């Protein structure tokens, strides 16, 4: 009982809220309206 017990509460917990979340809204969306339309 004199050994240091494993305390995960003291370890840096994995917090995905702090990680850069994948935001497709910030990525250049595929906009076919901006592409040159095929005009036969």
Steps between C-alpha positions, in 0.01 A plus 500: 500500500807721509533483124368793299157394385408541136291814482372572151339816634847655516590394150423733211162378389423467133288801413383500140332834565847658505607329181435674169168353402435402141294784359399444140335842506848654500621279217453618143170339414444352158296757314404389149332835450846655481626243254471571127177332403496272199327690223454302180 
